[in-house]
Amino acid sequence: LHTCDFILRSDQVAYLTTPFDGYIETVYLEAPATVKEGDLLLTLQTDDLLLQEAAELANVNAYVRQAERARAQNLLADMQIAEAQVKQAEARLAIVRNHLRQAEVRAPFDGVIIEGDLNELLGKPIEKGESFVQACSAR
């Protein structure tokens, strides 16, 4: 009986990356693993994002009140400045909420996670776009 080592390669390899800078909070699988599209792979910590969300909500409310006060006092320039600040705070709030939605990283397709030890990453910082696993598409 003869044995030999081999490496199986696929044309459908993808490197899965994180959507934003953060820390990995929970890992739901170990390589190698078969996954279905939408399966939860890992979650990123959201404590800082929740604080940012609360701060931006407070900013939106404060700027709305400033705009209303300026409107009541007929201070057009101050009202326009406050309204612009409302829009800026709402844009920052939208970004934070988008990150909160992306904190659960899911499999983008059916496949096999072939490389990457996610348990080593628990609690460690990970940067946006940083690859955390290598996967082969089942398609």
Tab-separated table of C-alpha atoms in Angstrom:
chain	number	residue	atom	x	y	z
A	1	LEU	CA	0.000	0.000	0.000
A	2	HIS	CA	1.430	3.368	-1.069
A	3	THR	CA	0.490	6.733	0.366
A	4	CYS	CA	1.238	10.210	-0.836
A	5	ASP	CA	0.461	13.738	0.219
A	6	PHE	CA	-1.616	15.927	-2.028
A	7	ILE	CA	-3.293	19.319	-2.031
A	8	LEU	CA	-6.737	19.740	-3.510
A	9	ARG	CA	-7.190	23.167	-5.095
A	10	SER	CA	-10.319	24.857	-6.365
A	11	ASP	CA	-10.851	27.629	-8.902
A	12	GLN	CA	-13.571	29.003	-6.622
A	13	VAL	CA	-11.468	30.164	-3.638
A	14	ALA	CA	-12.501	33.238	-1.674
A	15	TYR	CA	-10.872	35.024	1.221
A	16	LEU	CA	-13.556	36.132	3.668
A	17	THR	CA	-12.901	39.510	5.260
A	18	THR	CA	-14.298	41.612	8.080
A	19	PRO	CA	-16.586	44.565	7.265
A	20	PHE	CA	-15.014	47.029	9.735
A	21	ASP	CA	-12.249	47.381	12.324
A	22	GLY	CA	-13.108	45.606	15.539
A	23	TYR	CA	-12.600	42.643	17.809
A	24	ILE	CA	-13.900	39.128	17.272
A	25	GLU	CA	-16.339	38.287	20.044
A	26	THR	CA	-17.684	34.833	19.122
A	27	VAL	CA	-16.655	32.149	16.636
A	28	TYR	CA	-19.214	29.618	15.413
A	29	LEU	CA	-17.086	27.101	13.492
A	30	GLU	CA	-13.649	25.592	13.032
A	31	ALA	CA	-11.889	24.879	9.731
A	32	PRO	CA	-12.476	22.639	7.918
A	33	ALA	CA	-16.226	23.170	7.949
A	34	THR	CA	-19.049	22.995	5.449
A	35	VAL	CA	-21.267	26.081	5.454
A	36	LYS	CA	-24.482	27.128	3.779
A	37	GLU	CA	-25.066	30.645	2.485
A	38	GLY	CA	-26.161	32.785	5.428
A	39	ASP	CA	-24.623	30.580	8.153
A	40	LEU	CA	-23.217	32.629	11.030
A	41	LEU	CA	-19.409	32.483	11.020
A	42	LEU	CA	-18.487	34.968	13.727
A	43	THR	CA	-19.652	38.080	15.535
A	44	LEU	CA	-17.697	41.238	16.163
A	45	GLN	CA	-17.907	43.135	19.448
A	46	THR	CA	-20.485	45.917	19.361
A	47	ASP	CA	-20.066	47.677	22.728
A	48	ASP	CA	-18.257	50.678	21.203
A	49	LEU	CA	-20.740	50.835	18.332
A	50	LEU	CA	-23.685	50.917	20.727
A	51	LEU	CA	-22.059	53.828	22.584
A	52	GLN	CA	-21.447	55.626	19.280
A	53	GLU	CA	-25.067	55.045	18.286
A	54	ALA	CA	-26.310	56.601	21.530
A	55	ALA	CA	-23.953	59.582	21.119
A	56	GLU	CA	-25.062	60.227	17.544
A	57	LEU	CA	-28.733	59.972	18.512
A	58	ALA	CA	-28.088	62.564	21.225
A	59	ASN	CA	-26.304	64.776	18.666
A	60	VAL	CA	-29.209	64.545	16.223
A	61	ASN	CA	-31.679	65.532	18.954
A	62	ALA	CA	-29.497	68.425	20.162
A	63	TYR	CA	-29.046	69.843	16.644
A	64	VAL	CA	-32.774	69.513	15.913
A	65	ARG	CA	-33.512	71.536	19.052
A	66	GLN	CA	-30.914	74.152	18.029
A	67	ALA	CA	-32.512	74.457	14.591
A	68	GLU	CA	-35.971	74.851	16.138
A	69	ARG	CA	-34.716	77.543	18.537
A	70	ALA	CA	-33.036	79.413	15.694
A	71	ARG	CA	-36.194	79.161	13.580
A	72	ALA	CA	-38.307	80.516	16.473
A	73	GLN	CA	-35.891	83.437	16.874
A	74	ASN	CA	-35.838	84.041	13.116
A	75	LEU	CA	-32.070	83.405	12.932
A	76	LEU	CA	-31.872	81.950	9.415
A	77	ALA	CA	-28.100	81.389	9.295
A	78	ASP	CA	-28.034	79.634	12.689
A	79	MET	CA	-30.998	77.483	11.639
A	80	GLN	CA	-29.248	76.411	8.415
A	81	ILE	CA	-26.040	75.572	10.312
A	82	ALA	CA	-27.969	73.460	12.827
A	83	GLU	CA	-29.861	71.691	10.016
A	84	ALA	CA	-26.548	70.875	8.319
A	85	GLN	CA	-25.255	69.501	11.625
A	86	VAL	CA	-28.396	67.346	11.899
A	87	LYS	CA	-27.641	65.860	8.471
A	88	GLN	CA	-24.014	65.179	9.431
A	89	ALA	CA	-25.031	63.472	12.674
A	90	GLU	CA	-27.669	61.418	10.823
A	91	ALA	CA	-25.022	60.300	8.307
A	92	ARG	CA	-22.669	59.228	11.118
A	93	LEU	CA	-25.583	57.430	12.800
A	94	ALA	CA	-26.355	55.567	9.549
A	95	ILE	CA	-22.728	54.387	9.343
A	96	VAL	CA	-22.789	53.138	12.944
A	97	ARG	CA	-26.084	51.324	12.384
A	98	ASN	CA	-24.719	49.739	9.213
A	99	HIS	CA	-21.735	48.439	11.187
A	100	LEU	CA	-24.084	47.069	13.841
A	101	ARG	CA	-25.950	45.138	11.118
A	102	GLN	CA	-22.645	43.820	9.768
A	103	ALA	CA	-21.358	42.695	13.189
A	104	GLU	CA	-22.727	39.234	12.452
A	105	VAL	CA	-20.476	37.904	9.698
A	106	ARG	CA	-22.289	35.280	7.638
A	107	ALA	CA	-21.211	32.903	4.877
A	108	PRO	CA	-21.719	34.679	1.532
A	109	PHE	CA	-22.201	31.364	-0.314
A	110	ASP	CA	-22.450	27.587	0.159
A	111	GLY	CA	-18.972	26.178	0.529
A	112	VAL	CA	-16.207	24.750	2.651
A	113	ILE	CA	-14.051	26.745	5.026
A	114	ILE	CA	-10.669	25.236	4.221
A	115	GLU	CA	-8.226	27.357	6.168
A	116	GLY	CA	-8.198	29.718	9.122
A	117	ASP	CA	-8.311	29.112	12.869
A	118	LEU	CA	-10.859	31.631	14.081
A	119	ASN	CA	-10.486	30.598	17.717
A	120	GLU	CA	-6.975	32.105	17.649
A	121	LEU	CA	-8.555	35.457	16.774
A	122	LEU	CA	-10.999	35.616	19.706
A	123	GLY	CA	-10.659	38.989	21.434
A	124	LYS	CA	-7.934	40.163	19.081
A	125	PRO	CA	-8.207	43.270	16.907
A	126	ILE	CA	-9.011	42.734	13.250
A	127	GLU	CA	-8.938	45.405	10.565
A	128	LYS	CA	-11.533	46.134	7.907
A	129	GLY	CA	-10.863	43.980	4.868
A	130	GLU	CA	-8.506	41.676	6.754
A	131	SER	CA	-8.943	38.071	5.654
A	132	PHE	CA	-9.952	35.734	8.451
A	133	VAL	CA	-10.624	32.480	6.546
A	134	GLN	CA	-10.164	30.918	3.134
A	135	ALA	CA	-13.188	29.202	1.615
A	136	CYS	CA	-14.055	27.195	-1.485
A	137	SER	CA	-17.384	27.748	-3.171
A	138	ALA	CA	-19.610	24.710	-3.498
A	139	ARG	CA	-21.010	26.095	-6.765
